[in-house]
Amino acid sequence: MKKLTRLLVILLSLIFMLTGCNTNSSTNNSTNNKSEQAKKVVLKLGIWPEDTLANDIQTFNKWKEQFSAKYPNVEVVPDHYKYATDTFVPMAEAGEVPTIFETWFTEPQKLISGGFVKDITAEIKAKGWDKLMNPSIKDLLSKDGKIYGIPRDGYALGLYLNLDLFKKAGLINPDGTAKYPKTWDELANDAKIIKEKTGKAGFCLLAKDNAGGWHFSQIAWDFGAKLEIQRDGKWYANLNSPEAIAAMNYVKDLKWKYNVLTDNPLNEDWASGFEAIGTGRAAMYLGAQDAVNQPTQVNGLPVDKLSIVPIPAGPGGQYSLMGGTPYMFSANATPDEVNAAMNFLEIMGKAPIVTDESIAGLKADAENRVKSGVPVIPPFPVWTDSAYLKAQNDVIAQYKNVNMALYDDYYNWIKKEGVLHPEEPQLTQDMYSELTKVLQAVLTDRNANVKELMNTANNNLQILLDSNINK
């Protein structure tokens, strides 16, 4: 009996000790959590909408209220920033980059190499998001095994159509879909019909800044061009190939042979192209599914007057330029600030998790799109988690506000093997700049020598490649 009593005492003592340890651990964890919560954190939210998007700001303010209630120690400072190659480096050197901001998939490696962005490997692995990211996208956002960004979304270029102009030109099917061009030759001819019957430009071509070279690379690939090539580990410019020259001559013909472009392509940039579609200045424009708010919400086009269809095929194929928008973080951001930004993404529904909170964020975004007159259409998947993808699709189905027949051909096309084409890998923005210079020359001078101009652009890019890449 005494032995049994002693055994019970020992067991009770062990249980008490273990429970005591757990209690102390919980107490310590609670104390640590309170300490973390008490630590003041300032989150400069560079992804805040621009002032003109009132409904978007209203949605962000609701997310901010939710966030502040959950994380009272974090001060959220709206700090809208639109990434630009000519402003970012000076901002970074001055320490003025917001905690979190958006850029393009062409930029991470350059920003990482320059030391302008934060290594968030520890923070993203702690949440387990690193295992849920599309591997090819994770590669774009990583270097030497470290992760520096989180994908917002991806995109695949298609052909935007203003259906009102197509209708006026007699290019509408009985079901309301457009008789859209299947080849680049057809695009030139359809654009001419639209110009003759409506007086509006058939096609909006960009030639103001790097976006001109960006769009041109899409056309060039369809003509069979490879704008950069690698041999024996070294990269070479290939802007003066016969295929690239043929593509530039096609662009020149759009201006001087067909006369179907807007009045001055040298004034057209990414935003004005969407304005042209939205206001009916032009009938066609190269754009992706992630920017449908631009012609609609920003420029007033009703959702039933917009369609996205496949890029026309050229003599060298039919591709869709694939890119995207990552969230990146200031190099000066602390771990607490990075975690705060990631927590804000969870509330927005932009993180690869499925909770009541994240689903509410997805619904809030969809509700805002409906209210703002923006098509609610599928995103380009950047996460691989099946539960999250299902949640996204469920919300899209619930809030659908357009006839998907206006988009089905585009979505079915980009799913085909070999269609998606990543941007050229080396000094991409510099390459776009050189191509834009050629565009500007051929669109202002009927007698411009395309071959000579492309030779010059090629030489300029090669000098940059030799000095920056092939050291």
Short mmCIF file of C-alpha atoms in Angstrom, two decimals:
data_model
loop_
_atom_site.label_atom_id
_atom_site.label_comp_id
_atom_site.label_asym_id
_atom_site.label_seq_id
_atom_site.Cartn_x
_atom_site.Cartn_y
_atom_site.Cartn_z
CA MET A 1 0.00 0.00 0.00
CA LYS A 2 2.83 2.38 0.96
CA LYS A 3 4.59 1.52 -2.30
CA LEU A 4 1.43 2.29 -4.26
CA THR A 5 0.96 5.56 -2.40
CA ARG A 6 4.58 6.54 -3.04
CA LEU A 7 4.14 5.66 -6.75
CA LEU A 8 0.99 7.80 -6.97
CA VAL A 9 2.80 10.70 -5.28
CA ILE A 10 5.68 10.37 -7.74
CA LEU A 11 3.29 10.26 -10.71
CA LEU A 12 1.33 13.24 -9.43
CA SER A 13 4.56 15.11 -8.89
CA LEU A 14 5.68 14.35 -12.45
CA ILE A 15 2.31 15.42 -13.84
CA PHE A 16 2.47 18.61 -11.79
CA MET A 17 6.00 19.28 -12.98
CA LEU A 18 5.05 18.68 -16.60
CA THR A 19 1.89 20.73 -16.25
CA GLY A 20 3.84 23.40 -14.47
CA CYS A 21 6.38 23.47 -17.26
CA ASN A 22 3.63 23.75 -19.84
CA THR A 23 1.92 26.43 -17.81
CA ASN A 24 5.14 28.35 -17.49
CA SER A 25 5.76 27.85 -21.19
CA SER A 26 2.30 29.15 -22.01
CA THR A 27 2.82 32.01 -19.66
CA ASN A 28 6.15 32.78 -21.25
CA ASN A 29 4.65 32.49 -24.74
CA SER A 30 1.79 34.73 -23.69
CA THR A 31 4.26 37.20 -22.26
CA ASN A 32 6.31 37.04 -25.45
CA ASN A 33 3.19 37.50 -27.59
CA LYS A 34 2.16 40.47 -25.50
CA SER A 35 5.66 41.81 -25.84
CA GLU A 36 5.47 41.36 -29.61
CA GLN A 37 2.05 43.00 -29.72
CA ALA A 38 3.29 45.87 -27.58
CA LYS A 39 6.21 46.53 -29.92
CA LYS A 40 5.30 49.47 -32.14
CA VAL A 41 5.60 48.71 -35.85
CA VAL A 42 5.09 51.16 -38.73
CA LEU A 43 3.90 49.54 -41.95
CA LYS A 44 4.32 51.82 -44.97
CA LEU A 45 1.88 50.26 -47.40
CA GLY A 46 3.19 51.09 -50.85
CA ILE A 47 0.41 49.01 -52.43
CA TRP A 48 -2.24 51.54 -51.39
CA PRO A 49 -4.47 52.58 -54.34
CA GLU A 50 -3.94 55.86 -56.13
CA ASP A 51 -6.16 58.78 -55.10
CA THR A 52 -8.48 58.55 -58.12
CA LEU A 53 -9.69 55.02 -57.24
CA ALA A 54 -12.23 55.92 -54.57
CA ASN A 55 -13.88 52.48 -54.30
CA ASP A 56 -10.50 50.77 -54.05
CA ILE A 57 -9.47 53.13 -51.26
CA GLN A 58 -12.73 52.39 -49.45
CA THR A 59 -11.98 48.66 -49.63
CA PHE A 60 -8.42 49.18 -48.41
CA ASN A 61 -9.70 51.30 -45.53
CA LYS A 62 -11.95 48.42 -44.45
CA TRP A 63 -8.98 46.05 -44.59
CA LYS A 64 -6.97 48.58 -42.61
CA GLU A 65 -9.68 48.70 -39.92
CA GLN A 66 -9.72 44.90 -39.69
CA PHE A 67 -5.97 44.77 -39.56
CA SER A 68 -5.66 47.47 -36.90
CA ALA A 69 -8.23 45.71 -34.71
CA LYS A 70 -6.24 42.47 -34.93
CA TYR A 71 -2.77 44.06 -34.73
CA PRO A 72 -3.18 47.25 -32.66
CA ASN A 73 0.59 47.65 -32.33
CA VAL A 74 0.98 48.20 -36.09
CA GLU A 75 0.48 51.64 -37.56
CA VAL A 76 -0.57 51.31 -41.21
CA VAL A 77 0.60 54.27 -43.28
CA PRO A 78 -0.93 54.50 -46.79
CA ASP A 79 1.99 55.15 -49.13
CA HIS A 80 0.99 54.60 -52.78
CA TYR A 81 3.97 53.95 -55.02
CA LYS A 82 3.99 53.01 -58.71
CA TYR A 83 7.25 51.34 -59.61
CA ALA A 84 9.38 53.03 -62.27
CA THR A 85 12.94 52.21 -63.29
CA ASP A 86 13.99 55.86 -63.18
CA THR A 87 12.66 56.59 -59.68
CA PHE A 88 13.24 53.43 -57.69
CA VAL A 89 17.02 53.48 -57.23
CA PRO A 90 17.14 57.11 -56.00
CA MET A 91 14.28 56.30 -53.59
CA ALA A 92 16.08 53.21 -52.35
CA GLU A 93 19.37 55.07 -51.88
CA ALA A 94 17.52 57.72 -49.91
CA GLY A 95 15.84 55.06 -47.73
CA GLU A 96 12.35 56.13 -48.84
CA VAL A 97 11.06 52.86 -50.32
CA PRO A 98 7.78 51.73 -48.68
CA THR A 99 7.83 48.59 -46.55
CA ILE A 100 6.03 46.69 -49.30
CA PHE A 101 5.65 47.68 -52.95
CA GLU A 102 4.86 46.20 -56.35
CA THR A 103 7.19 45.83 -59.31
CA TRP A 104 7.45 43.60 -62.41
CA PHE A 105 8.83 40.10 -62.86
CA THR A 106 11.66 41.55 -64.97
CA GLU A 107 13.06 43.46 -61.99
CA PRO A 108 13.66 41.19 -58.96
CA GLN A 109 17.10 39.90 -59.96
CA LYS A 110 18.31 43.43 -60.61
CA LEU A 111 16.89 44.70 -57.32
CA ILE A 112 18.31 41.73 -55.43
CA SER A 113 21.78 42.19 -56.93
CA GLY A 114 21.68 45.89 -56.09
CA GLY A 115 20.83 45.19 -52.46
CA PHE A 116 17.62 47.22 -52.75
CA VAL A 117 15.19 44.59 -51.42
CA LYS A 118 14.85 42.50 -48.29
CA ASP A 119 15.60 38.80 -47.94
CA ILE A 120 12.30 37.44 -46.58
CA THR A 121 13.25 33.75 -46.55
CA ALA A 122 12.80 33.30 -42.79
CA GLU A 123 9.44 35.08 -42.73
CA ILE A 124 7.95 33.29 -45.72
CA LYS A 125 9.17 29.87 -44.56
CA ALA A 126 7.72 30.47 -41.11
CA LYS A 127 4.31 30.79 -42.76
CA GLY A 128 4.92 27.86 -45.10
CA TRP A 129 4.18 29.93 -48.19
CA ASP A 130 7.46 28.97 -49.85
CA LYS A 131 6.08 25.46 -50.47
CA LEU A 132 2.88 26.82 -52.04
CA MET A 133 4.44 29.14 -54.63
CA ASN A 134 4.58 28.25 -58.30
CA PRO A 135 8.19 26.96 -58.61
CA SER A 136 9.01 28.94 -61.76
CA ILE A 137 7.79 32.14 -60.13
CA LYS A 138 9.70 31.37 -56.95
CA ASP A 139 12.84 31.09 -59.06
CA LEU A 140 12.22 34.60 -60.43
CA LEU A 141 11.99 35.93 -56.87
CA SER A 142 14.97 34.04 -55.47
CA LYS A 143 18.74 34.12 -55.58
CA ASP A 144 21.27 31.76 -54.00
CA GLY A 145 18.47 29.88 -52.25
CA LYS A 146 17.03 33.00 -50.63
CA ILE A 147 13.55 34.38 -51.35
CA TYR A 148 12.96 38.09 -51.83
CA GLY A 149 9.37 38.45 -52.96
CA ILE A 150 5.78 37.22 -52.96
CA PRO A 151 3.72 37.03 -56.17
CA ARG A 152 0.66 39.27 -56.37
CA ASP A 153 -0.48 37.76 -59.65
CA GLY A 154 0.75 36.77 -63.07
CA TYR A 155 -0.41 37.78 -66.50
CA ALA A 156 -0.51 36.55 -70.07
CA LEU A 157 -0.94 39.06 -72.89
CA GLY A 158 -4.02 38.87 -75.05
CA LEU A 159 -5.74 41.22 -77.47
CA TYR A 160 -8.13 43.73 -75.88
CA LEU A 161 -11.17 44.66 -77.95
CA ASN A 162 -13.58 47.58 -77.73
CA LEU A 163 -16.77 45.76 -78.76
CA ASP A 164 -18.65 48.96 -79.49
CA LEU A 165 -16.18 49.81 -82.27
CA PHE A 166 -16.25 46.23 -83.55
CA LYS A 167 -20.04 46.42 -83.72
CA LYS A 168 -19.98 49.73 -85.59
CA ALA A 169 -17.51 48.19 -88.04
CA GLY A 170 -19.76 45.18 -88.63
CA LEU A 171 -17.33 42.76 -86.96
CA ILE A 172 -19.67 41.16 -84.40
CA ASN A 173 -21.03 37.60 -84.40
CA PRO A 174 -24.74 36.89 -83.72
CA ASP A 175 -23.88 35.80 -80.15
CA GLY A 176 -22.27 39.17 -79.38
CA THR A 177 -18.67 37.99 -79.58
CA ALA A 178 -16.24 39.71 -81.93
CA LYS A 179 -15.04 38.53 -85.32
CA TYR A 180 -11.53 39.07 -84.09
CA PRO A 181 -8.33 38.71 -86.16
CA LYS A 182 -6.61 35.32 -86.02
CA THR A 183 -3.37 36.49 -87.66
CA TRP A 184 -1.34 39.70 -87.68
CA ASP A 185 -2.23 40.20 -91.35
CA GLU A 186 -5.90 39.94 -90.42
CA LEU A 187 -5.35 42.45 -87.63
CA ALA A 188 -4.00 44.99 -90.13
CA ASN A 189 -6.98 44.44 -92.43
CA ASP A 190 -9.56 44.51 -89.63
CA ALA A 191 -7.96 47.64 -88.20
CA LYS A 192 -8.30 49.27 -91.62
CA ILE A 193 -12.01 48.35 -91.79
CA ILE A 194 -12.56 49.81 -88.32
CA LYS A 195 -10.71 53.01 -89.23
CA GLU A 196 -12.73 53.43 -92.45
CA LYS A 197 -16.11 52.73 -90.84
CA THR A 198 -15.70 54.49 -87.48
CA GLY A 199 -12.93 57.03 -87.98
CA LYS A 200 -11.17 55.60 -84.92
CA ALA A 201 -7.79 53.90 -84.74
CA GLY A 202 -7.92 50.19 -85.38
CA PHE A 203 -4.93 49.44 -83.15
CA CYS A 204 -3.12 51.26 -80.37
CA LEU A 205 0.65 50.73 -80.54
CA LEU A 206 2.93 51.98 -77.77
CA ALA A 207 6.10 53.92 -78.60
CA LYS A 208 6.59 56.33 -75.72
CA ASP A 209 8.67 54.37 -73.22
CA ASN A 210 9.90 50.86 -72.48
CA ALA A 211 6.39 49.50 -72.85
CA GLY A 212 6.82 49.99 -76.59
CA GLY A 213 9.69 47.51 -76.69
CA TRP A 214 7.74 45.23 -74.35
CA HIS A 215 4.81 45.02 -76.77
CA PHE A 216 7.09 44.79 -79.79
CA SER A 217 8.80 41.70 -78.36
CA GLN A 218 5.39 40.01 -78.36
CA ILE A 219 4.96 40.77 -82.06
CA ALA A 220 8.54 39.77 -82.86
CA TRP A 221 8.17 36.32 -81.29
CA ASP A 222 5.12 35.70 -83.47
CA PHE A 223 7.30 36.49 -86.47
CA GLY A 224 9.78 33.85 -85.27
CA ALA A 225 12.34 36.14 -83.65
CA LYS A 226 14.56 35.25 -80.71
CA LEU A 227 15.68 38.57 -79.34
CA GLU A 228 18.42 37.22 -77.07
CA ILE A 229 20.39 34.01 -77.55
CA GLN A 230 22.94 32.16 -75.45
CA ARG A 231 26.00 30.42 -76.84
CA ASP A 232 28.68 28.74 -74.73
CA GLY A 233 27.33 30.42 -71.60
CA LYS A 234 27.46 33.92 -73.08
CA TRP A 235 24.43 36.04 -73.95
CA TYR A 236 24.12 37.79 -77.30
CA ALA A 237 21.70 40.41 -78.57
CA ASN A 238 19.70 39.21 -81.57
CA LEU A 239 17.58 42.24 -82.38
CA ASN A 240 18.72 42.37 -86.00
CA SER A 241 17.67 38.87 -87.04
CA PRO A 242 15.62 38.65 -90.27
CA GLU A 243 12.56 37.72 -88.20
CA ALA A 244 12.88 40.73 -85.87
CA ILE A 245 13.42 43.04 -88.85
CA ALA A 246 10.31 41.59 -90.52
CA ALA A 247 8.30 42.28 -87.37
CA MET A 248 9.52 45.89 -87.26
CA ASN A 249 8.65 46.34 -90.95
CA TYR A 250 5.16 45.06 -90.14
CA VAL A 251 4.83 47.70 -87.43
CA LYS A 252 6.06 50.32 -89.88
CA ASP A 253 3.35 49.23 -92.33
CA LEU A 254 0.66 49.68 -89.69
CA LYS A 255 1.58 53.36 -89.74
CA TRP A 256 2.49 54.10 -93.35
CA LYS A 257 0.70 51.44 -95.41
CA TYR A 258 -2.50 50.82 -93.46
CA ASN A 259 -2.70 54.07 -91.44
CA VAL A 260 -4.55 52.37 -88.58
CA LEU A 261 -2.68 53.61 -85.48
CA THR A 262 -3.62 56.36 -83.06
CA ASP A 263 -2.64 59.91 -84.00
CA ASN A 264 0.76 59.84 -82.29
CA PRO A 265 2.08 56.50 -80.98
CA LEU A 266 5.00 58.37 -79.44
CA ASN A 267 2.51 59.72 -76.90
CA GLU A 268 1.10 56.28 -76.10
CA ASP A 269 2.20 54.44 -72.97
CA TRP A 270 0.76 51.57 -70.91
CA ALA A 271 -1.94 53.72 -69.30
CA SER A 272 -2.91 55.68 -72.40
CA GLY A 273 -3.32 52.43 -74.33
CA PHE A 274 -6.01 51.35 -71.89
CA GLU A 275 -7.52 54.82 -72.08
CA ALA A 276 -7.69 54.43 -75.86
CA ILE A 277 -9.66 51.19 -75.49
CA GLY A 278 -11.81 52.54 -72.66
CA THR A 279 -12.81 55.76 -74.37
CA GLY A 280 -13.08 54.33 -77.88
CA ARG A 281 -10.02 56.02 -79.38
CA ALA A 282 -8.87 52.61 -80.57
CA ALA A 283 -10.46 49.22 -81.14
CA MET A 284 -7.56 46.87 -80.30
CA TYR A 285 -4.67 46.88 -77.83
CA LEU A 286 -2.28 44.33 -76.31
CA GLY A 287 -3.12 43.76 -72.66
CA ALA A 288 -3.45 41.10 -69.98
CA GLN A 289 -6.21 39.85 -67.74
CA ASP A 290 -4.74 41.52 -64.65
CA ALA A 291 -5.47 45.03 -65.97
CA VAL A 292 -9.17 44.87 -66.88
CA ASN A 293 -9.85 47.66 -64.38
CA GLN A 294 -7.95 50.11 -66.60
CA PRO A 295 -10.35 50.46 -69.56
CA THR A 296 -13.41 49.94 -67.33
CA GLN A 297 -13.10 51.43 -63.84
CA VAL A 298 -10.43 53.96 -64.76
CA ASN A 299 -11.69 54.97 -68.20
CA GLY A 300 -15.41 54.25 -68.13
CA LEU A 301 -15.92 51.36 -70.57
CA PRO A 302 -18.97 49.24 -69.60
CA VAL A 303 -18.01 45.67 -68.71
CA ASP A 304 -20.11 44.24 -71.54
CA LYS A 305 -18.15 46.28 -74.11
CA LEU A 306 -14.77 44.69 -73.33
CA SER A 307 -13.38 41.40 -74.59
CA ILE A 308 -9.97 39.70 -74.43
CA VAL A 309 -9.08 37.25 -77.20
CA PRO A 310 -5.91 35.39 -78.24
CA ILE A 311 -2.92 37.25 -79.66
CA PRO A 312 -2.90 36.92 -83.48
CA ALA A 313 -0.61 34.29 -84.98
CA GLY A 314 2.37 35.30 -87.08
CA PRO A 315 4.58 33.46 -89.55
CA GLY A 316 6.70 32.21 -86.64
CA GLY A 317 4.03 31.14 -84.18
CA GLN A 318 1.43 32.38 -81.72
CA TYR A 319 2.66 33.19 -78.24
CA SER A 320 1.51 35.04 -75.16
CA LEU A 321 4.07 37.14 -73.31
CA MET A 322 3.95 35.98 -69.70
CA GLY A 323 4.93 38.17 -66.79
CA GLY A 324 3.55 39.34 -63.51
CA THR A 325 3.62 41.53 -60.46
CA PRO A 326 5.45 40.58 -57.27
CA TYR A 327 5.31 42.19 -53.88
CA MET A 328 8.80 43.08 -52.67
CA PHE A 329 10.08 44.70 -49.51
CA SER A 330 12.36 47.58 -48.68
CA ALA A 331 15.92 46.51 -47.88
CA ASN A 332 15.54 48.49 -44.63
CA ALA A 333 12.40 46.65 -43.52
CA THR A 334 12.65 44.84 -40.18
CA PRO A 335 11.36 41.29 -39.68
CA ASP A 336 8.42 42.74 -37.73
CA GLU A 337 7.57 45.07 -40.61
CA VAL A 338 7.81 42.24 -43.15
CA ASN A 339 5.53 40.07 -41.02
CA ALA A 340 3.07 42.94 -40.66
CA ALA A 341 2.96 43.36 -44.44
CA MET A 342 2.42 39.63 -44.93
CA ASN A 343 -0.37 39.68 -42.37
CA PHE A 344 -2.01 42.50 -44.32
CA LEU A 345 -1.84 40.35 -47.47
CA GLU A 346 -3.68 37.60 -45.59
CA ILE A 347 -6.53 39.97 -44.80
CA MET A 348 -6.63 41.04 -48.46
CA GLY A 349 -6.95 37.41 -49.56
CA LYS A 350 -3.64 37.68 -51.43
CA ALA A 351 -1.91 35.00 -49.37
CA PRO A 352 -2.14 31.27 -50.17
CA ILE A 353 -4.23 30.40 -47.14
CA VAL A 354 -7.90 29.61 -46.70
CA THR A 355 -9.47 31.12 -43.61
CA ASP A 356 -12.71 32.97 -42.97
CA GLU A 357 -10.59 36.12 -42.99
CA SER A 358 -8.85 35.43 -46.31
CA ILE A 359 -12.09 34.39 -48.03
CA ALA A 360 -13.67 37.62 -46.76
CA GLY A 361 -10.75 39.45 -48.37
CA LEU A 362 -11.33 37.71 -51.70
CA LYS A 363 -15.04 38.55 -51.52
CA ALA A 364 -14.35 42.17 -50.62
CA ASP A 365 -12.12 42.47 -53.68
CA ALA A 366 -14.77 40.89 -55.92
CA GLU A 367 -17.52 43.07 -54.47
CA ASN A 368 -15.40 46.13 -55.13
CA ARG A 369 -14.88 45.02 -58.74
CA VAL A 370 -18.61 44.62 -59.29
CA LYS A 371 -19.31 47.99 -57.67
CA SER A 372 -16.56 49.67 -59.68
CA GLY A 373 -17.59 48.14 -63.01
CA VAL A 374 -14.57 45.84 -63.35
CA PRO A 375 -14.90 42.38 -64.94
CA VAL A 376 -14.66 39.58 -62.37
CA ILE A 377 -12.59 37.04 -64.28
CA PRO A 378 -10.08 34.31 -63.34
CA PRO A 379 -6.57 35.36 -62.32
CA PHE A 380 -3.36 33.86 -63.61
CA PRO A 381 -2.41 31.28 -60.92
CA VAL A 382 0.76 32.01 -58.98
CA TRP A 383 0.10 29.67 -56.05
CA THR A 384 -0.25 25.89 -56.18
CA ASP A 385 -2.40 25.24 -53.09
CA SER A 386 -5.57 23.52 -54.34
CA ALA A 387 -7.72 24.76 -51.47
CA TYR A 388 -6.74 28.38 -52.14
CA LEU A 389 -7.30 28.02 -55.89
CA LYS A 390 -10.74 26.54 -55.24
CA ALA A 391 -11.60 29.41 -52.90
CA GLN A 392 -10.57 31.89 -55.60
CA ASN A 393 -12.69 30.13 -58.23
CA ASP A 394 -15.68 29.88 -55.91
CA VAL A 395 -15.60 33.62 -55.27
CA ILE A 396 -15.27 34.37 -59.00
CA ALA A 397 -18.27 32.16 -59.75
CA GLN A 398 -20.29 33.89 -57.04
CA TYR A 399 -19.55 37.42 -58.26
CA LYS A 400 -19.29 36.86 -62.03
CA ASN A 401 -20.51 39.98 -63.85
CA VAL A 402 -19.56 39.33 -67.49
CA ASN A 403 -20.40 36.91 -70.28
CA MET A 404 -17.38 34.59 -70.23
CA ALA A 405 -17.86 33.93 -73.94
CA LEU A 406 -16.04 37.25 -74.35
CA TYR A 407 -12.97 35.72 -72.65
CA ASP A 408 -13.20 31.95 -73.15
CA ASP A 409 -11.06 31.79 -76.30
CA TYR A 410 -8.30 33.69 -74.53
CA TYR A 411 -8.32 31.49 -71.42
CA ASN A 412 -8.51 28.27 -73.42
CA TRP A 413 -5.61 29.45 -75.58
CA ILE A 414 -3.19 30.38 -72.79
CA LYS A 415 -3.69 26.91 -71.25
CA LYS A 416 -2.23 25.24 -74.35
CA GLU A 417 1.29 23.87 -74.14
CA GLY A 418 3.95 26.13 -75.60
CA VAL A 419 1.82 29.28 -75.73
CA LEU A 420 3.19 31.09 -72.67
CA HIS A 421 6.48 32.84 -73.44
CA PRO A 422 8.54 34.40 -70.62
CA GLU A 423 10.18 37.75 -71.20
CA GLU A 424 13.72 37.83 -72.53
CA PRO A 425 16.03 37.02 -69.59
CA GLN A 426 18.90 39.52 -69.76
CA LEU A 427 18.71 43.30 -69.20
CA THR A 428 15.09 43.14 -70.28
CA GLN A 429 14.19 46.76 -69.65
CA ASP A 430 17.33 47.95 -71.45
CA MET A 431 16.37 45.79 -74.42
CA TYR A 432 12.87 47.32 -74.41
CA SER A 433 14.40 50.78 -74.37
CA GLU A 434 16.52 50.06 -77.45
CA LEU A 435 13.53 48.64 -79.32
CA THR A 436 11.40 51.66 -78.42
CA LYS A 437 14.01 53.93 -80.02
CA VAL A 438 13.58 51.99 -83.26
CA LEU A 439 9.80 52.17 -83.00
CA GLN A 440 9.96 55.92 -82.58
CA ALA A 441 12.15 56.24 -85.65
CA VAL A 442 10.04 54.08 -87.98
CA LEU A 443 6.77 55.66 -86.84
CA THR A 444 7.96 59.19 -87.52
CA ASP A 445 9.91 58.64 -90.73
CA ARG A 446 8.35 56.85 -93.68
CA ASN A 447 11.82 56.35 -95.17
CA ALA A 448 13.46 54.99 -92.01
CA ASN A 449 15.88 52.15 -92.71
CA VAL A 450 14.66 49.37 -90.42
CA LYS A 451 17.69 47.13 -90.90
CA GLU A 452 20.16 49.88 -90.00
CA LEU A 453 18.14 50.91 -86.97
CA MET A 454 17.89 47.34 -85.71
CA ASN A 455 21.64 46.90 -86.22
CA THR A 456 22.28 49.95 -84.06
CA ALA A 457 19.88 48.74 -81.37
CA ASN A 458 21.53 45.34 -81.42
CA ASN A 459 25.02 46.83 -81.02
CA ASN A 460 23.87 49.03 -78.15
CA LEU A 461 22.30 46.10 -76.32
CA GLN A 462 25.37 43.93 -76.87
CA ILE A 463 27.61 46.56 -75.28
CA LEU A 464 25.35 46.51 -72.21
CA LEU A 465 25.29 42.72 -72.12
CA ASP A 466 29.08 42.54 -72.34
CA SER A 467 29.60 45.05 -69.56
CA ASN A 468 26.85 43.90 -67.18
CA ILE A 469 26.27 40.20 -67.76
CA ASN A 470 29.28 38.59 -69.38
CA LYS A 471 32.03 39.87 -67.09
#
